[in-house]
Short mmCIF file of C-alpha atoms in Angstrom, two decimals:
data_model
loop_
_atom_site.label_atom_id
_atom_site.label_comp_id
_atom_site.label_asym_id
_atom_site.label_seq_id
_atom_site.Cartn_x
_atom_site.Cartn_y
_atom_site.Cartn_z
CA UNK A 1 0.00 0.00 0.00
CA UNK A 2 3.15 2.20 1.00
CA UNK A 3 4.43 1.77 -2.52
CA UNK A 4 1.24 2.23 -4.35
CA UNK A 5 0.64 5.87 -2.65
CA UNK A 6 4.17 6.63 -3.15
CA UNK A 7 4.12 5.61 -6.62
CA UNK A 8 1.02 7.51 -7.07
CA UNK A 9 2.29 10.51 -5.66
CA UNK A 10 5.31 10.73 -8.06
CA UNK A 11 3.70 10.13 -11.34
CA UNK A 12 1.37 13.23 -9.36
CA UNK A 13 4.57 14.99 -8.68
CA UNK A 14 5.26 14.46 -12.25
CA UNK A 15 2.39 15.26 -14.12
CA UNK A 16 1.68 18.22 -11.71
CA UNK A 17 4.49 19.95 -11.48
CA UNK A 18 4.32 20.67 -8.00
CA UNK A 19 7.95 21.69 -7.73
CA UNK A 20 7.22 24.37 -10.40
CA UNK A 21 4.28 25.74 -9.60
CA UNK A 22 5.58 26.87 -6.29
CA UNK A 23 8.33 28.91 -8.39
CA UNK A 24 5.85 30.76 -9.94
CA UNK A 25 6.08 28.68 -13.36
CA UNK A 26 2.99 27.22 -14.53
CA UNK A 27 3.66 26.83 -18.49
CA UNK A 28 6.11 26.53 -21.88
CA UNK A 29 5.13 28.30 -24.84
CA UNK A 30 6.93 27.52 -28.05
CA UNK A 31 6.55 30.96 -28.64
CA UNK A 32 5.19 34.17 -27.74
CA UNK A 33 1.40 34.18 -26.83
CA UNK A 34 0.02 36.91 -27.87
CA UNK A 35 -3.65 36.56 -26.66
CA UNK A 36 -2.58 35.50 -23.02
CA UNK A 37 -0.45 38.76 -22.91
CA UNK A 38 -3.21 40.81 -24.18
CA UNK A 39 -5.75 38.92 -21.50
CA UNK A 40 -3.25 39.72 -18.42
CA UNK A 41 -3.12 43.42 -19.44
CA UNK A 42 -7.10 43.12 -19.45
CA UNK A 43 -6.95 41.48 -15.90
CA UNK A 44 -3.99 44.63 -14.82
CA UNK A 45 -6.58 47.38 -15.77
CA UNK A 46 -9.64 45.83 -14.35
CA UNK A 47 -7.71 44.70 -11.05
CA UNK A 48 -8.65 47.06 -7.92
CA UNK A 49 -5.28 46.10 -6.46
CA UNK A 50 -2.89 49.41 -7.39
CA UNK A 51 0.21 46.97 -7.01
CA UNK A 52 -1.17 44.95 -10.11
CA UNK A 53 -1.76 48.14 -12.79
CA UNK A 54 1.64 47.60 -14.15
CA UNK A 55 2.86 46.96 -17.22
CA UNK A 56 6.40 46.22 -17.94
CA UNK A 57 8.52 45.39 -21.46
CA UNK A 58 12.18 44.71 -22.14
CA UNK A 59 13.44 44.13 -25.46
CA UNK A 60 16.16 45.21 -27.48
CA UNK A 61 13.46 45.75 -30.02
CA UNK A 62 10.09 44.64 -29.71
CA UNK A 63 8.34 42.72 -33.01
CA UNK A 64 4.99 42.96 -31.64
CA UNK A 65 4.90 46.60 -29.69
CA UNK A 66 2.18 47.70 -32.17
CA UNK A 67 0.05 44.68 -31.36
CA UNK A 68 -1.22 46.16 -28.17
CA UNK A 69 -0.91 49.85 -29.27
CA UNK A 70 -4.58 49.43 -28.09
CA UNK A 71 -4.09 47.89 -24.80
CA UNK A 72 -1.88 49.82 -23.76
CA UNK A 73 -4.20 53.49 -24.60
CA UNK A 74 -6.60 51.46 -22.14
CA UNK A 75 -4.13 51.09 -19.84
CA UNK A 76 -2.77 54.60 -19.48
CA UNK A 77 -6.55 55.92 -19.52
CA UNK A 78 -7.10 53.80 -16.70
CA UNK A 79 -4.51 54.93 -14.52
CA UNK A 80 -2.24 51.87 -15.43
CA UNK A 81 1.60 52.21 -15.41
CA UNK A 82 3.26 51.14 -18.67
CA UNK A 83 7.28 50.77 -18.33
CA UNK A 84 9.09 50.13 -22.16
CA UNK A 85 12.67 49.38 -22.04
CA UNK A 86 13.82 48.90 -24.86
CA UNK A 87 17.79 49.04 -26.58
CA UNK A 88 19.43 52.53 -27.33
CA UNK A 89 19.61 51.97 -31.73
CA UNK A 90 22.59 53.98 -31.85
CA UNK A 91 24.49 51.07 -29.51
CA UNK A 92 26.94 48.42 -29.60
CA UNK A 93 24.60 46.03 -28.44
CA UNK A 94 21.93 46.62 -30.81
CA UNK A 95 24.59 46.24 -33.11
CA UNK A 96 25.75 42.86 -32.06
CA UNK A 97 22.51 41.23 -31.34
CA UNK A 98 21.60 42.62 -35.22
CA UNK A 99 24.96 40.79 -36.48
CA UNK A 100 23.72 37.23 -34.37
CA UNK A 101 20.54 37.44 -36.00
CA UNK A 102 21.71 38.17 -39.54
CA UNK A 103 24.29 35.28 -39.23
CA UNK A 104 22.33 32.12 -37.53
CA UNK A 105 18.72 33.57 -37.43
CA UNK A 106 16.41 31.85 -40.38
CA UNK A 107 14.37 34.82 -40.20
CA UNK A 108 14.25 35.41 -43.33
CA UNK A 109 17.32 37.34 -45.69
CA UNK A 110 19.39 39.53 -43.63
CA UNK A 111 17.59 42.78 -44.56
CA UNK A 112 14.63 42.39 -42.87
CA UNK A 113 17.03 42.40 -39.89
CA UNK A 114 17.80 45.74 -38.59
CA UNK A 115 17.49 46.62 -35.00
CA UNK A 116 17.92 50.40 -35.70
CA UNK A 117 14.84 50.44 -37.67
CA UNK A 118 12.73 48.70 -35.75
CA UNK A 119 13.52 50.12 -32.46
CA UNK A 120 12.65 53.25 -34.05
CA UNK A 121 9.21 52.15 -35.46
CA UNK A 122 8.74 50.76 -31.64
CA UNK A 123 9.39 54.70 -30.49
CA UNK A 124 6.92 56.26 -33.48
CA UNK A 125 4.11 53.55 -32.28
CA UNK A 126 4.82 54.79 -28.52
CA UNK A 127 4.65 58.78 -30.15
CA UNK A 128 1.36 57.59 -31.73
CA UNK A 129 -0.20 56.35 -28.12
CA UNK A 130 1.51 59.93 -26.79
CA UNK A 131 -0.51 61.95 -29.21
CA UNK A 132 -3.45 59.74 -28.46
CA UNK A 133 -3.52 60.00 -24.54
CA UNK A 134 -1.25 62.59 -24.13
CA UNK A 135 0.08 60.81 -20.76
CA UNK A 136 3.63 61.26 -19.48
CA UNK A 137 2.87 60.19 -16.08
CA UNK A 138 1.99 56.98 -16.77
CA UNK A 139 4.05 56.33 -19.26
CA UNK A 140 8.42 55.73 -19.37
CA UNK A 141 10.37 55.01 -21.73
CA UNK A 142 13.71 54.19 -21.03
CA UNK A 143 16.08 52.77 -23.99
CA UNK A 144 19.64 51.16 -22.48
CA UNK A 145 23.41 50.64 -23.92
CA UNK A 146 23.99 47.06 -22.22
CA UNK A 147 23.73 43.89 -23.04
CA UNK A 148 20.27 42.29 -21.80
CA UNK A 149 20.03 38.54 -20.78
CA UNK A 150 16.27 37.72 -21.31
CA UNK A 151 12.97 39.64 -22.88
CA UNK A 152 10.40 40.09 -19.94
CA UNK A 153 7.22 40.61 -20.34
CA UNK A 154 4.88 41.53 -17.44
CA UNK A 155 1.55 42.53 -16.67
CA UNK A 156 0.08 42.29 -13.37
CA UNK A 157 0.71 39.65 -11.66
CA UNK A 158 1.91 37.81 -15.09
CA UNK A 159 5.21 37.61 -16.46
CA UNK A 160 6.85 35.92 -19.88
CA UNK A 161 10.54 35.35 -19.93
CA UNK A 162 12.47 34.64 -23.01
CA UNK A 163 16.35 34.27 -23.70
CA UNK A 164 18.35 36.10 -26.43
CA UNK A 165 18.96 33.25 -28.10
CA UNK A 166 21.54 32.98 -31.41
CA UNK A 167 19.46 31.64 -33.85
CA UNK A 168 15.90 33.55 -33.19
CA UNK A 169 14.21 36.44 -31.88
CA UNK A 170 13.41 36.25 -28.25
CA UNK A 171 9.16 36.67 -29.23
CA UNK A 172 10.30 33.35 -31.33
CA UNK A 173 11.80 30.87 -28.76
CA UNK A 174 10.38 29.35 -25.86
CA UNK A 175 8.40 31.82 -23.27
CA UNK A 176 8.18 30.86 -19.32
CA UNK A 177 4.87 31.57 -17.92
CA UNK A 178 4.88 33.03 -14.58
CA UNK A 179 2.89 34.63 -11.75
CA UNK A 180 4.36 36.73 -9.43
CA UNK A 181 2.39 35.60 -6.49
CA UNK A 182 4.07 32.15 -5.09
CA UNK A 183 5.85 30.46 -2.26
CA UNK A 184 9.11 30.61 -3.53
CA UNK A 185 10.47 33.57 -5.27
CA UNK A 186 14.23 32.34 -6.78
CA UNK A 187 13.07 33.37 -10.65
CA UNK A 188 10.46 35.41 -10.37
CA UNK A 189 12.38 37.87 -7.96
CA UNK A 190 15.48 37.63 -10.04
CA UNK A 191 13.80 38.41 -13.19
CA UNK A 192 11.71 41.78 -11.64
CA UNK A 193 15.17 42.47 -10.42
CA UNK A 194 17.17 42.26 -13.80
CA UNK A 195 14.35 44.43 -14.93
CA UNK A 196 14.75 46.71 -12.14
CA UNK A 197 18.86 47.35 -13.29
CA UNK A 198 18.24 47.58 -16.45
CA UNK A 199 15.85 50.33 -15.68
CA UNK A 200 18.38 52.21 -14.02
CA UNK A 201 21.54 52.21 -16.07
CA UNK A 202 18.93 53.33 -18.96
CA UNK A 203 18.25 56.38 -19.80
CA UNK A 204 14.86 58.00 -19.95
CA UNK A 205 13.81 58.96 -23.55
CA UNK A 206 10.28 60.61 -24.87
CA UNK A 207 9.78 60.45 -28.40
CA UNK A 208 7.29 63.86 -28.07
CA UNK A 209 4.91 64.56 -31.12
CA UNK A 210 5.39 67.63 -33.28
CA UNK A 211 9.28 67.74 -32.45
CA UNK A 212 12.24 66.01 -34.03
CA UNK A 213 13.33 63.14 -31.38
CA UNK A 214 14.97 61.18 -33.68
CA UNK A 215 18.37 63.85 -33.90
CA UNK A 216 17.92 64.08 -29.61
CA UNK A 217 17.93 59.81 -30.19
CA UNK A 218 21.47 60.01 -32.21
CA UNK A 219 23.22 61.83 -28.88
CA UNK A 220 21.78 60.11 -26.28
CA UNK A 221 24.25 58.66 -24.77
CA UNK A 222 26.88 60.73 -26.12
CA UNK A 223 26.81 62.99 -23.31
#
């Protein structure tokens, strides 16, 4: 009877993933979701909890920004916070990851690969949702000259992690689903954290309608 239960409890243990829910990680994508994302930003603007109207991105670039263009005009006229952090275009980094992808990523040809340009079109899709709401208390945009480890995406009390991986875009590889709320915080904490230093060696940036941000882009960290 001993070994029944215990054998019972394993394959339990197994299919469950016990061990992983109490990190926080309750499921593998093969890549990006984009309707669960778009469903926990629903959940961070309807939630009466202040601690959960967040919304939080970091990417050198990010494929699918425009996407939720929508969600997140709902979220700043509903008093939730929308972080973007995003890679400086004018940087070394940017530059790197763009030569990784070009060489191993099957993407595609190698000109529909270029970070500069698409970090950019991330920045005029954020000017867009400025001219829309006109909000720039709820909304930062920070864009960094470092090299980033993973892609997080959070809303609430939902988070996706990705790696930089060689031979894809992050929104293309596997995503960890996670929620912020469990018994033991060893990823989720160090991910919020990674995104917290990133935050602060970047530098703030506004791309503000009806002025020319892109030659205040060029010198931005050139001072």
């Amino acid at each position: 009877q001993l070994h029944k239960y215990l054998t019972e409890l394993y394959i339990s243990y197994q299919n469950k993933d016990i061990f992983f829910a109490n990190i926080g990680l309750t499921y593998i994508y093969p890549n990006f979701p984009t309707d669960k994302f778009s469903q926990a930003i629903e959940l961070a603007i309807s939630s009466p909890d202040r601690h959960y109207k967040q919304v939080d991105i970091l990417q050198t670039f990010a494929p699918n920004l425009n996407d939720y263009k929508l969600d997140f005009i709902r979220c700043l006229q509903n008093d939730v916070r929308v972080r973007i952090l995003l890679a400086w275009p004018y940087s070394e980094a940017a530059r790197l990851r763009e030569d990784v992808l070009r060489r191993y990523a099957k993407i595609g040809s190698s000109n529909e690969i270029d970070i500069r340009d698409r970090t950019i079109a991330n920045l005029e899709t954020l000017e867009q949702i400025i001219r829309i709401t006109h909000e720039r208390r709820l909304l930062d945009i920070r864009l960094y000259d470092t090299l980033p480890s993973m892609a997080i995406y959070r809303a609430g009390n939902y988070l996706l992690a990705a790696p930089f991986l060689h031979g894809s875009l992050a929104v293309d590889t596997f995503q960890l689903e996670l929620h912020l709320d469990t018994s033991d915080r060893m990823i989720t904490h160090t991910l919020l954290n990674d995104f917290e230093l990133m935050w602060h060696v970047a530098r703030q940036f506004y791309p503000e309608p009806d002025r020319n941000w892109r030659n205040d882009l060029k010198i931005l960290f050139t001072h």
